[in-house]
PDB file of C-alpha atoms (C1' of nucleotides) in Angstrom:
ATOM      1  CA  MET A 618      78.408-186.402  78.173  1.00 45.00           C
ATOM      2  CA  SER A 619      80.085-185.234  81.380  1.00 40.00           C
ATOM      3  CA  GLY A 620      83.524-184.806  79.452  1.00 41.00           C
ATOM      4  CA  ASP A 621      83.853-180.889  80.215  1.00 46.00           C
ATOM      5  CA  THR A 622      84.694-181.195  84.035  1.00 49.00           C
ATOM      6  CA  GLU A 623      85.630-183.968  86.467  1.00 47.00           C
ATOM      7  CA  SER A 624      83.651-182.159  89.237  1.00 48.00           C
ATOM      8  CA  ASP A 625      81.393-185.258  90.098  1.00 53.00           C
ATOM      9  CA  SER A 626      83.862-188.015  89.804  1.00 67.00           C
ATOM     10  CA  PHE A 627      87.682-187.767  89.970  1.00 73.00           C
ATOM     11  CA  ASN A 628      89.403-190.747  88.770  1.00 79.00           C
ATOM     12  CA  PRO A 629      93.210-190.743  89.654  1.00 77.00           C
ATOM     13  CA  ASP A 630      94.018-193.828  87.415  1.00 80.00           C
ATOM     14  CA  LYS A 631      93.000-191.873  84.386  1.00 79.00           C
ATOM     15  CA  TYR A 632      95.876-189.515  84.832  1.00 79.00           C
ATOM     16  CA  LEU A 633      98.464-191.233  86.602  1.00 78.00           C
ATOM     17  CA  PRO A 634     100.361-192.622  83.398  1.00 76.00           C
ATOM     18  CA  THR A 635     100.212-188.888  81.852  1.00 78.00           C
ATOM     19  CA  ILE A 636     101.315-187.495  85.027  1.00 80.00           C
ATOM     20  CA  ASP A 637     104.312-190.075  85.173  1.00 78.00           C
ATOM     21  CA  ALA A 638     105.037-189.256  81.850  1.00 74.00           C
ATOM     22  CA  ILE A 639     105.218-185.699  81.975  1.00 74.00           C
ATOM     23  CA  LEU A 640     107.488-185.878  85.226  1.00 75.00           C
ATOM     24  CA  SER A 641     109.595-188.136  83.627  1.00 71.00           C
ATOM     25  CA  VAL A 642     110.514-185.806  81.044  1.00 63.00           C
ATOM     26  CA  ALA A 643     110.314-182.787  82.986  1.00 65.00           C
ATOM     27  CA  ASN A 644     113.032-180.827  84.554  1.00 66.00           C
ATOM     28  CA  LEU A 645     112.256-181.099  88.264  1.00 67.00           C
ATOM     29  CA  GLU A 646     114.055-177.958  89.163  1.00 63.00           C
ATOM     30  CA  GLU A 647     111.621-176.091  86.896  1.00 63.00           C
ATOM     31  CA  VAL A 648     108.447-178.036  86.641  1.00 69.00           C
ATOM     32  CA  THR A 649     105.593-176.914  88.737  1.00 77.00           C
ATOM     33  CA  ILE A 650     102.135-178.537  89.713  1.00 78.00           C
ATOM     34  CA  LYS A 651     100.267-175.694  88.161  1.00 80.00           C
ATOM     35  CA  ARG A 652     102.108-176.445  84.908  1.00 78.00           C
ATOM     36  CA  ILE A 653     101.439-180.281  85.106  1.00 80.00           C
ATOM     37  CA  ARG A 654      98.000-179.570  85.991  1.00 82.00           C
ATOM     38  CA  ASN A 655      97.674-177.301  82.894  1.00 79.00           C
ATOM     39  CA  ALA A 656      99.292-179.730  80.802  1.00 77.00           C
ATOM     40  CA  LEU A 657      96.810-182.268  81.758  1.00 79.00           C
ATOM     41  CA  GLN A 658      93.897-180.020  81.003  1.00 80.00           C
ATOM     42  CA  GLU A 659      95.269-179.501  77.581  1.00 75.00           C
ATOM     43  CA  LEU A 660      95.798-183.193  76.909  1.00 74.00           C
ATOM     44  CA  PHE A 661      92.634-184.197  78.102  1.00 78.00           C
ATOM     45  CA  GLY A 662      90.565-180.952  76.941  1.00 79.00           C
ATOM     46  CA  ILE A 663      88.889-180.814  80.439  1.00 81.00           C
ATOM     47  CA  ASP A 664      88.787-178.232  83.123  1.00 82.00           C
ATOM     48  CA  LEU A 665      90.536-179.687  86.240  1.00 82.00           C
ATOM     49  CA  SER A 666      89.604-176.665  88.524  1.00 81.00           C
ATOM     50  CA  PRO A 667      86.736-178.318  90.377  1.00 83.00           C
ATOM     51  CA  THR A 668      89.198-181.132  91.557  1.00 84.00           C
ATOM     52  CA  LYS A 669      92.109-178.923  91.712  1.00 84.00           C
ATOM     53  CA  LYS A 670      93.227-180.298  95.202  1.00 83.00           C
ATOM     54  CA  GLN A 671      92.962-183.999  94.357  1.00 84.00           C
ATOM     55  CA  VAL A 672      94.829-183.298  91.195  1.00 84.00           C
ATOM     56  CA  ASN A 673      97.671-181.502  92.960  1.00 84.00           C
ATOM     57  CA  ASP A 674      97.907-184.127  95.675  1.00 85.00           C
ATOM     58  CA  LEU A 675      98.215-186.644  92.736  1.00 84.00           C
ATOM     59  CA  ILE A 676     100.921-184.990  91.182  1.00 83.00           C
ATOM     60  CA  MET A 677     102.676-184.437  94.333  1.00 81.00           C
ATOM     61  CA  GLU A 678     102.413-188.083  95.315  1.00 83.00           C
ATOM     62  CA  ARG A 679     103.769-189.025  91.776  1.00 81.00           C
ATOM     63  CA  TYR A 680     106.486-186.482  92.145  1.00 79.00           C
ATOM     64  CA  HIS A 681     107.696-187.930  95.685  1.00 80.00           C
ATOM     65  CA  ASP A 682     107.567-191.380  93.961  1.00 81.00           C
ATOM     66  CA  LEU A 683     109.719-190.423  91.110  1.00 79.00           C
ATOM     67  CA  ILE A 684     112.249-188.446  93.378  1.00 78.00           C
ATOM     68  CA  ASP A 685     112.581-191.519  95.615  1.00 79.00           C
ATOM     69  CA  LYS A 686     113.100-193.677  92.440  1.00 78.00           C
ATOM     70  CA  ARG A 687     115.734-191.330  91.060  1.00 76.00           C
ATOM     71  CA  ALA A 688     117.345-191.270  94.603  1.00 76.00           C
ATOM     72  CA  LYS A 689     117.471-195.121  94.669  1.00 76.00           C
ATOM     73  CA  GLN A 690     118.622-195.284  91.169  1.00 73.00           C
ATOM     74  CA  GLU A 691     121.591-192.667  91.802  1.00 72.00           C
ATOM     75  CA  GLU A 692     122.449-194.660  94.743  1.00 74.00           C
ATOM     76  CA  LEU A 693     122.718-197.773  92.682  1.00 72.00           C
ATOM     77  CA  ASP A 694     124.720-195.939  90.022  1.00 66.00           C
ATOM     78  CA  LYS A 695     127.121-194.801  92.432  1.00 69.00           C
ATOM     79  CA  GLU A 696     127.418-198.272  94.205  1.00 66.00           C
ATOM     80  CA  GLU A 697     127.868-199.778  90.715  1.00 61.00           C
ATOM     81  CA  MET A 698     130.740-197.173  89.995  1.00 62.00           C
ATOM     82  CA  GLU A 699     132.291-198.111  93.236  1.00 61.00           C
ATOM     83  CA  LYS A 700     131.972-201.620  92.431  1.00 57.00           C
ATOM     84  CA  GLN A 701     133.756-200.891  89.115  1.00 57.00           C
ATOM     85  CA  ASP A 702     136.521-198.894  90.852  1.00 56.00           C
ATOM     86  CA  ALA A 703     136.954-201.756  93.278  1.00 56.00           C
ATOM     87  CA  LEU A 704     137.231-204.314  90.621  1.00 54.00           C
ATOM     88  CA  LEU A 705     139.958-202.256  88.764  1.00 54.00           C
ATOM     89  CA  ALA A 706     141.718-201.724  91.981  1.00 53.00           C
ATOM     90  CA  ALA A 707     141.676-205.139  93.047  1.00 51.00           C
ATOM     91  CA  LYS A 708     142.534-206.254  89.485  1.00 48.00           C
ATOM     92  CA  LEU A 709     145.579-203.936  89.629  1.00 49.00           C
ATOM     93  CA  SER A 710     146.437-205.206  93.093  1.00 49.00           C
ATOM     94  CA  ARG A 711     146.188-208.748  92.209  1.00 46.00           C
ATOM     95  CA  GLU A 712     148.507-208.366  89.157  1.00 45.00           C
ATOM     96  CA  GLU A 713     151.054-206.507  91.787  1.00 44.00           C
ATOM     97  CA  ASN A 714     150.729-209.303  94.173  1.00 45.00           C
ATOM     98  CA  LYS A 715     151.543-211.987  91.579  1.00 42.00           C
ATOM     99  CA  ARG A 716     154.474-210.179  90.399  1.00 40.00           C
ATOM    100  CA  SER A 717     155.925-209.661  93.929  1.00 41.00           C
ATOM    101  CA  THR A 718     155.354-213.326  95.040  1.00 40.00           C
ATOM    102  CA  LYS A 719     156.984-214.427  91.831  1.00 35.00           C
ATOM    103  CA  ARG A 720     159.913-212.328  92.576  1.00 33.00           C
ATOM    104  CA  SER A 721     159.987-213.350  96.186  1.00 38.00           C
ATOM    105  CA  SER A 722     159.866-217.112  95.453  1.00 37.00           C
ATOM    106  CA  ARG A 723     162.358-216.846  92.753  1.00 31.00           C
ATOM    107  CA  LYS A 724     164.693-214.945  95.376  1.00 33.00           C
ATOM    108  CA  SER A 725     164.161-217.326  97.988  1.00 35.00           C
ATOM    109  CA  SER A 726     164.609-220.485  96.164  1.00 34.00           C
ATOM    110  CA  SER A 727     168.197-219.444  95.666  1.00 32.00           C
ATOM    111  CA  ASN A 728     168.798-218.949  99.302  1.00 34.00           C
ATOM    112  CA  ASN A 729     166.602-221.392 101.388  1.00 35.00           C
ATOM    113  CA  THR A 730     165.173-224.851 100.960  1.00 36.00           C
ATOM    114  CA  PRO A 731     161.496-225.251 101.888  1.00 37.00           C
ATOM    115  CA  VAL A 732     160.405-226.950 104.701  1.00 37.00           C
ATOM    116  CA  PRO A 733     159.048-230.561 104.056  1.00 38.00           C
ATOM    117  CA  ALA A 734     155.479-230.660 104.529  1.00 34.00           C
ATOM    118  CA  LYS A 735     155.588-234.238 106.399  1.00 34.00           C
ATOM    119  CA  THR A 736     157.327-232.764 109.491  1.00 36.00           C
ATOM    120  CA  ARG A 737     154.483-230.411 110.246  1.00 38.00           C
ATOM    121  CA  LYS A 738     151.928-231.219 112.971  1.00 38.00           C
ATOM    122  CA  SER A 739     148.633-229.839 113.388  1.00 42.00           C
ATOM    123  CA  ARG A 740     148.835-226.776 115.669  1.00 47.00           C
ATOM    124  CA  PRO A 741     145.904-225.032 117.797  1.00 50.00           C
ATOM    125  CA  LEU A 742     144.898-221.749 116.903  1.00 48.00           C
ATOM    126  CA  SER A 743     146.212-219.020 119.125  1.00 51.00           C
ATOM    127  CA  GLU A 744     143.991-216.358 120.347  1.00 52.00           C
ATOM    128  CA  LYS A 745     145.550-213.692 118.081  1.00 52.00           C
ATOM    129  CA  GLN A 746     144.705-216.116 115.049  1.00 51.00           C
ATOM    130  CA  ILE A 747     141.195-216.399 116.169  1.00 50.00           C
ATOM    131  CA  ASN A 748     140.736-212.751 116.909  1.00 49.00           C
ATOM    132  CA  ASN A 749     142.267-211.917 113.393  1.00 52.00           C
ATOM    133  CA  ASN A 750     140.539-214.993 111.587  1.00 55.00           C
ATOM    134  CA  PRO A 751     140.504-213.967 108.040  1.00 55.00           C
ATOM    135  CA  PHE A 752     137.789-216.210 107.115  1.00 62.00           C
ATOM    136  CA  ASN A 753     135.320-214.205 109.163  1.00 62.00           C
ATOM    137  CA  ARG A 754     136.504-210.988 107.514  1.00 65.00           C
ATOM    138  CA  GLU A 755     133.946-209.173 105.635  1.00 70.00           C
ATOM    139  CA  MET A 756     134.857-208.829 101.971  1.00 73.00           C
ATOM    140  CA  VAL A 757     133.477-206.520  99.358  1.00 75.00           C
ATOM    141  CA  LEU A 758     131.660-208.478  96.465  1.00 78.00           C
ATOM    142  CA  SER A 759     131.194-207.549  93.017  1.00 79.00           C
ATOM    143  CA  ASN A 760     128.128-206.266  91.196  1.00 78.00           C
ATOM    144  CA  GLU A 761     127.273-209.599  89.566  1.00 80.00           C
ATOM    145  CA  LEU A 762     127.757-211.206  92.872  1.00 80.00           C
ATOM    146  CA  PHE A 763     125.546-208.678  94.548  1.00 80.00           C
ATOM    147  CA  ASN A 764     122.735-209.394  91.846  1.00 80.00           C
ATOM    148  CA  VAL A 765     122.768-212.881  92.858  1.00 82.00           C
ATOM    149  CA  ILE A 766     122.966-212.947  96.687  1.00 81.00           C
ATOM    150  CA  GLY A 767     121.719-209.269  97.366  1.00 78.00           C
ATOM    151  CA  THR A 768     124.578-208.112  99.470  1.00 76.00           C
ATOM    152  CA  TYR A 769     127.790-206.095  98.749  1.00 75.00           C
ATOM    153  CA  LYS A 770     129.398-207.369 101.726  1.00 75.00           C
ATOM    154  CA  ALA A 771     129.914-210.809 103.604  1.00 76.00           C
ATOM    155  CA  SER A 772     132.714-213.104 104.567  1.00 74.00           C
ATOM    156  CA  ARG A 773     133.823-215.856 101.870  1.00 73.00           C
ATOM    157  CA  PRO A 774     132.107-218.622 103.766  1.00 72.00           C
ATOM    158  CA  GLN A 775     128.829-216.594 104.064  1.00 74.00           C
ATOM    159  CA  VAL A 776     129.084-215.697 100.315  1.00 78.00           C
ATOM    160  CA  VAL A 777     129.165-219.632  99.568  1.00 78.00           C
ATOM    161  CA  LYS A 778     126.323-220.131 102.093  1.00 74.00           C
ATOM    162  CA  LEU A 779     124.220-217.449 100.378  1.00 78.00           C
ATOM    163  CA  LEU A 780     124.964-218.621  96.755  1.00 81.00           C
ATOM    164  CA  TRP A 781     124.037-222.285  97.732  1.00 79.00           C
ATOM    165  CA  ALA A 782     120.974-220.853  99.168  1.00 75.00           C
ATOM    166  CA  TYR A 783     120.028-219.237  95.894  1.00 80.00           C
ATOM    167  CA  ILE A 784     120.771-222.029  93.916  1.00 80.00           C
ATOM    168  CA  LYS A 785     118.360-224.253  96.017  1.00 76.00           C
ATOM    169  CA  ASP A 786     115.773-221.858  96.239  1.00 76.00           C
ATOM    170  CA  ASN A 787     115.798-221.585  92.379  1.00 78.00           C
ATOM    171  CA  ASN A 788     116.341-225.187  91.950  1.00 76.00           C
ATOM    172  CA  LEU A 789     119.304-224.867  89.797  1.00 79.00           C
ATOM    173  CA  GLN A 790     121.170-228.018  90.726  1.00 79.00           C
ATOM    174  CA  ASN A 791     121.438-230.643  87.950  1.00 74.00           C
ATOM    175  CA  PRO A 792     119.343-233.650  89.411  1.00 70.00           C
ATOM    176  CA  SER A 793     121.417-236.382  87.887  1.00 69.00           C
ATOM    177  CA  ASP A 794     124.587-234.811  89.239  1.00 70.00           C
ATOM    178  CA  LYS A 795     123.917-232.406  92.125  1.00 71.00           C
ATOM    179  CA  ARG A 796     127.488-231.059  91.875  1.00 71.00           C
ATOM    180  CA  GLN A 797     126.664-229.538  88.593  1.00 75.00           C
ATOM    181  CA  ILE A 798     124.820-226.126  88.631  1.00 80.00           C
ATOM    182  CA  ASN A 799     122.494-224.838  85.717  1.00 80.00           C
ATOM    183  CA  CYS A 800     122.963-221.200  85.730  1.00 82.00           C
ATOM    184  CA  ASP A 801     120.030-218.791  85.200  1.00 82.00           C
ATOM    185  CA  ASP A 802     120.586-215.441  83.982  1.00 83.00           C
ATOM    186  CA  LYS A 803     122.141-213.949  87.106  1.00 82.00           C
ATOM    187  CA  LEU A 804     124.472-217.009  87.368  1.00 83.00           C
ATOM    188  CA  THR A 805     125.499-216.887  83.973  1.00 82.00           C
ATOM    189  CA  ASN A 806     126.259-213.274  84.316  1.00 81.00           C
ATOM    190  CA  LEU A 807     128.278-214.183  87.139  1.00 82.00           C
ATOM    191  CA  PHE A 808     130.060-217.264  86.061  1.00 80.00           C
ATOM    192  CA  LYS A 809     130.093-216.389  82.335  1.00 79.00           C
ATOM    193  CA  LYS A 810     128.848-219.935  81.539  1.00 78.00           C
ATOM    194  CA  SER A 811     125.786-222.063  81.536  1.00 79.00           C
ATOM    195  CA  THR A 812     126.850-224.701  83.672  1.00 79.00           C
ATOM    196  CA  VAL A 813     129.592-224.759  86.545  1.00 79.00           C
ATOM    197  CA  GLY A 814     130.685-227.385  89.018  1.00 77.00           C
ATOM    198  CA  ALA A 815     130.074-226.775  92.425  1.00 75.00           C
ATOM    199  CA  PHE A 816     133.821-226.788  93.414  1.00 69.00           C
ATOM    200  CA  GLU A 817     134.738-224.677  90.044  1.00 74.00           C
ATOM    201  CA  MET A 818     132.267-222.214  91.803  1.00 77.00           C
ATOM    202  CA  ASN A 819     134.725-221.267  94.367  1.00 73.00           C
ATOM    203  CA  LYS A 820     137.491-220.779  92.104  1.00 71.00           C
ATOM    204  CA  ILE A 821     135.249-218.179  90.031  1.00 77.00           C
ATOM    205  CA  LEU A 822     134.004-216.595  93.208  1.00 78.00           C
ATOM    206  CA  SER A 823     137.352-215.465  93.942  1.00 72.00           C
ATOM    207  CA  LYS A 824     137.186-213.034  91.106  1.00 74.00           C
ATOM    208  CA  HIS A 825     134.195-211.675  92.554  1.00 78.00           C
ATOM    209  CA  ILE A 826     135.338-211.170  96.097  1.00 77.00           C
ATOM    210  CA  PHE A 827     137.750-208.465  97.093  1.00 72.00           C
ATOM    211  CA  LYS A 828     139.440-207.327 100.404  1.00 67.00           C
ATOM    212  CA  PRO A 829     137.778-203.837 101.731  1.00 62.00           C
ATOM    213  CA  ASP A 830     141.507-202.495 101.652  1.00 58.00           C
ATOM    214  CA  GLU A 831     141.462-203.135  97.742  1.00 54.00           C
ATOM    215  CA  VAL A 832     138.324-200.938  97.526  1.00 53.00           C
ATOM    216  CA  VAL A 833     139.242-197.109  96.671  1.00 48.00           C
ATOM    217  CA  PRO A 834     137.373-195.142  99.208  1.00 44.00           C
ATOM    218  CA  THR A 835     135.124-192.338  97.656  1.00 42.00           C
ATOM    219  CA  SER A 836     133.356-189.239  99.021  1.00 37.00           C
ATOM    220  CA  TYR A 837     130.264-191.297  98.996  1.00 38.00           C
ATOM    221  CA  ASP A 838     128.631-190.160 102.335  1.00 39.00           C
ATOM    222  CA  GLU A 839     129.371-186.560 101.458  1.00 37.00           C
ATOM    223  CA  SER A 840     127.518-186.638  97.943  1.00 39.00           C
ATOM    224  CA  THR A 841     124.682-188.787  99.275  1.00 38.00           C
ATOM    225  CA  LYS A 842     124.089-185.941 101.936  1.00 39.00           C
ATOM    226  CA  THR A 843     124.213-183.132  99.344  1.00 39.00           C
ATOM    227  CA  ASP A 844     121.765-185.479  97.108  1.00 41.00           C
ATOM    228  CA  SER A 845     119.098-185.667  99.710  1.00 39.00           C
ATOM    229  CA  THR A 846     119.386-181.840 100.505  1.00 42.00           C
ATOM    230  CA  ASN A 847     118.979-181.369  96.831  1.00 48.00           C
ATOM    231  CA  ILE A 848     115.638-183.457  96.796  1.00 40.00           C
ATOM    232  CA  GLU A 849     114.279-181.478  99.666  1.00 41.00           C
ATOM    233  CA  GLN A 850     115.080-178.333  98.378  1.00 51.00           C
ATOM    234  CA  GLU A 851     113.539-179.434  94.838  1.00 45.00           C
ATOM    235  CA  VAL A 852     110.417-180.429  96.597  1.00 41.00           C
ATOM    236  CA  GLU A 853     110.469-177.389  98.825  1.00 44.00           C
ATOM    237  CA  LYS A 854     110.686-175.363  95.424  1.00 51.00           C
ATOM    238  CA  ILE A 855     107.816-176.924  94.016  1.00 43.00           C
ATOM    239  CA  PHE A 856     105.587-176.415  97.012  1.00 43.00           C
ATOM    240  CA  ASN A 857     106.638-172.617  97.065  1.00 49.00           C
ATOM    241  CA  ASP A 858     106.407-172.288  93.588  1.00 48.00           C
ATOM    242  CA  ASP A 859     102.991-173.989  93.645  1.00 46.00           C
ATOM    243  CA  ASP A 860     101.759-171.641  96.288  1.00 44.00           C
ATOM    244  CA  ASP A 861     102.600-168.649  94.571  1.00 43.00           C
ATOM    245  CA  ASP A 862     101.302-169.922  91.431  1.00 44.00           C
ATOM    246  CA  ASP A 863      98.350-171.265  92.821  1.00 43.00           C
ATOM    247  CA  ASP A 864      97.576-167.799  94.353  1.00 41.00           C
ATOM    248  CA  ASP A 865      98.069-166.228  90.907  1.00 41.00           C
ATOM    249  CA  ASP A 866      96.331-169.240  89.500  1.00 42.00           C
ATOM    250  CA  GLU A 867      93.387-169.098  91.952  1.00 37.00           C
ATOM    251  CA  SER A 868      92.752-165.343  91.282  1.00 36.00           C
ATOM    252  CA  SER A 869      93.310-165.540  87.276  1.00 36.00           C
ATOM    253  CA  GLU A 870      90.874-168.775  87.219  1.00 36.00           C
ATOM    254  CA  GLU A 871      88.502-167.055  89.358  1.00 34.00           C
ATOM    255  CA  GLU A 872      88.811-164.069  86.953  1.00 31.00           C
TER     256      GLU A 872
ATOM    257  C1'  DG B 909     177.911-224.103 119.328  1.00 91.74           C
ATOM    258  C1'  DT B 910     174.577-220.614 119.899  1.00 91.74           C
ATOM    259  C1'  DC B 911     171.655-217.106 118.468  1.00 91.74           C
ATOM    260  C1'  DC B 912     169.445-214.167 115.085  1.00 91.74           C
ATOM    261  C1'  DG B 913     167.387-213.444 110.444  1.00 91.74           C
ATOM    262  C1'  DT B 914     165.070-215.249 106.673  1.00 91.74           C
ATOM    263  C1'  DA B 915     162.402-218.109 103.726  1.00 91.74           C
ATOM    264  C1'  DT B 916     159.160-221.387 103.613  1.00 91.74           C
ATOM    265  C1'  DT B 917     155.062-224.137 104.646  1.00 91.74           C
ATOM    266  C1'  DC B 918     151.167-225.294 106.997  1.00 91.74           C
ATOM    267  C1'  DA B 919     146.423-224.898 109.630  1.00 91.74           C
ATOM    268  C1'  DC B 920     142.995-222.517 110.400  1.00 91.74           C
ATOM    269  C1'  DA B 921     136.865-221.792 109.179  1.00 91.74           C
ATOM    270  C1'  DG B 922     133.415-221.945 106.251  1.00 91.74           C
ATOM    271  C1'  DC B 923     130.350-223.881 102.409  1.00 91.74           C
ATOM    272  C1'  DA B 924     128.509-227.499  99.474  1.00 91.74           C
ATOM    273  C1'  DT B 925     128.256-232.740  97.501  1.00 91.74           C
ATOM    274  C1'  DG B 926     129.866-237.114  96.289  1.00 91.74           C
ATOM    275  C1'  DC B 927     132.450-241.110  96.981  1.00 91.74           C
ATOM    276  C1'  DG B 928     135.144-244.744  99.537  1.00 91.74           C
TER     277       DG B 928
ATOM    278  C1'  DC C1399     132.255-240.330 108.820  1.00 91.74           C
ATOM    279  C1'  DG C1400     135.990-238.502 106.770  1.00 91.74           C
ATOM    280  C1'  DC C1401     138.100-236.857 102.995  1.00 91.74           C
ATOM    281  C1'  DA C1402     138.414-234.344  98.532  1.00 91.74           C
ATOM    282  C1'  DT C1403     137.768-229.740  96.216  1.00 91.74           C
ATOM    283  C1'  DG C1404     138.212-224.724  95.822  1.00 91.74           C
ATOM    284  C1'  DC C1405     139.281-220.168  97.776  1.00 91.74           C
ATOM    285  C1'  DT C1406     140.900-216.763 101.069  1.00 91.74           C
ATOM    286  C1'  DG C1407     144.871-214.118 105.059  1.00 91.74           C
ATOM    287  C1'  DT C1408     147.507-214.318 109.138  1.00 91.74           C
ATOM    288  C1'  DG C1409     150.307-216.337 112.502  1.00 91.74           C
ATOM    289  C1'  DA C1410     153.017-220.045 114.089  1.00 91.74           C
ATOM    290  C1'  DA C1411     156.459-223.522 113.348  1.00 91.74           C
ATOM    291  C1'  DT C1412     160.183-225.285 111.065  1.00 91.74           C
ATOM    292  C1'  DA C1413     164.615-225.331 108.570  1.00 91.74           C
ATOM    293  C1'  DC C1414     168.522-223.459 107.116  1.00 91.74           C
ATOM    294  C1'  DG C1415     172.599-220.259 106.561  1.00 91.74           C
ATOM    295  C1'  DG C1416     175.393-216.673 108.383  1.00 91.74           C
ATOM    296  C1'  DA C1417     177.607-214.226 112.202  1.00 91.74           C
ATOM    297  C1'  DC C1418     180.060-214.080 116.414  1.00 91.74           C
TER     298       DC C1418
END
DNA sequence: GTCCGTATTCACAGCATGCG
DNA sequence: CGCATGCTGTGAATACGGAC
C-alpha cells in the first residue's frame, strides 16, 4: 500500500523502460528532465518529488546513453553512405578502366607484337618496387565486407587473412571438402550465395575492395565535429533548462 | 647500325587448401 | 615441398618499329 510515493525505496529498473521510451520519441532539443519526470508521475500515478534527484540522475544517464547511441548510429550511417559512394565511384571507375584497356589493347595489337612469355626470367624486386608495393597498400572495403571482418581498411592479403579467420572461428568450412565454405548470413550477404569455393572467394572479394583513390572524399570530419558540438549543446541546454525549471519546479512544488 | 618511343608481359606479396 | 587458383598495381624487362 505504498503506491503514492517512492520515498522509501527507489527502484530505477521500474522506470528505465518508460524513460527510454519517452526519450526515444521525444524531441531532444525540447525535452527537459522536468517534463520527463512529470510524465513518469502521470504514467505511474505517483509523486516522485521525494526521489527527485535520483530520478533526475536516472533520466540524465539514459539521456547520455541515447545521445551516445544516436551519435554512433549517425557515424555508422555516414560511413555506410560513404561506402555506397565508394561503391558507385569504384563501379564507374572500373567500367572506365575496362573501356580504356580495351581501347589500348586494340590499338596496340595493330602496332606491336607481344613479348613471348618464355623469354622472361625472374627478376629481383627493386627498392622502388618494394617501397611502392601495391600488395601492402591499404584498400577501402565494402560494407558487406566490413560486416564480416570488422574493418573498413586493410590490404588485400590482410582481408583474405581476416576472412579466413572469420571462417575458422565460425567453423564454416565444409568438413568433407575444406575448400568449400558454407556461408552464414553475413557471408551470404557478401558472396550472394550459400556456399562458395575458397578460390572463388578471392574473385568475389575483388568486388568489395577499392582503391582509396576511388573513394570520393567527403566533408566527414567537419560534419562529425559539428555533430559532437551539437550533442554537447543539447546536453548543456537540458541541464540549464532543467536548472531553471527545477528552481521554478522546486518552488511551485513546495507551494 | 643505333637510339628512342611504344606496347606488352612478367614478377612481386599475401592468404588459403588440396593434390601430385 | 611446390604448384595451382584468384585478385590486386607498379616497375622492370623485352621486343619491335621508325627515325636519323
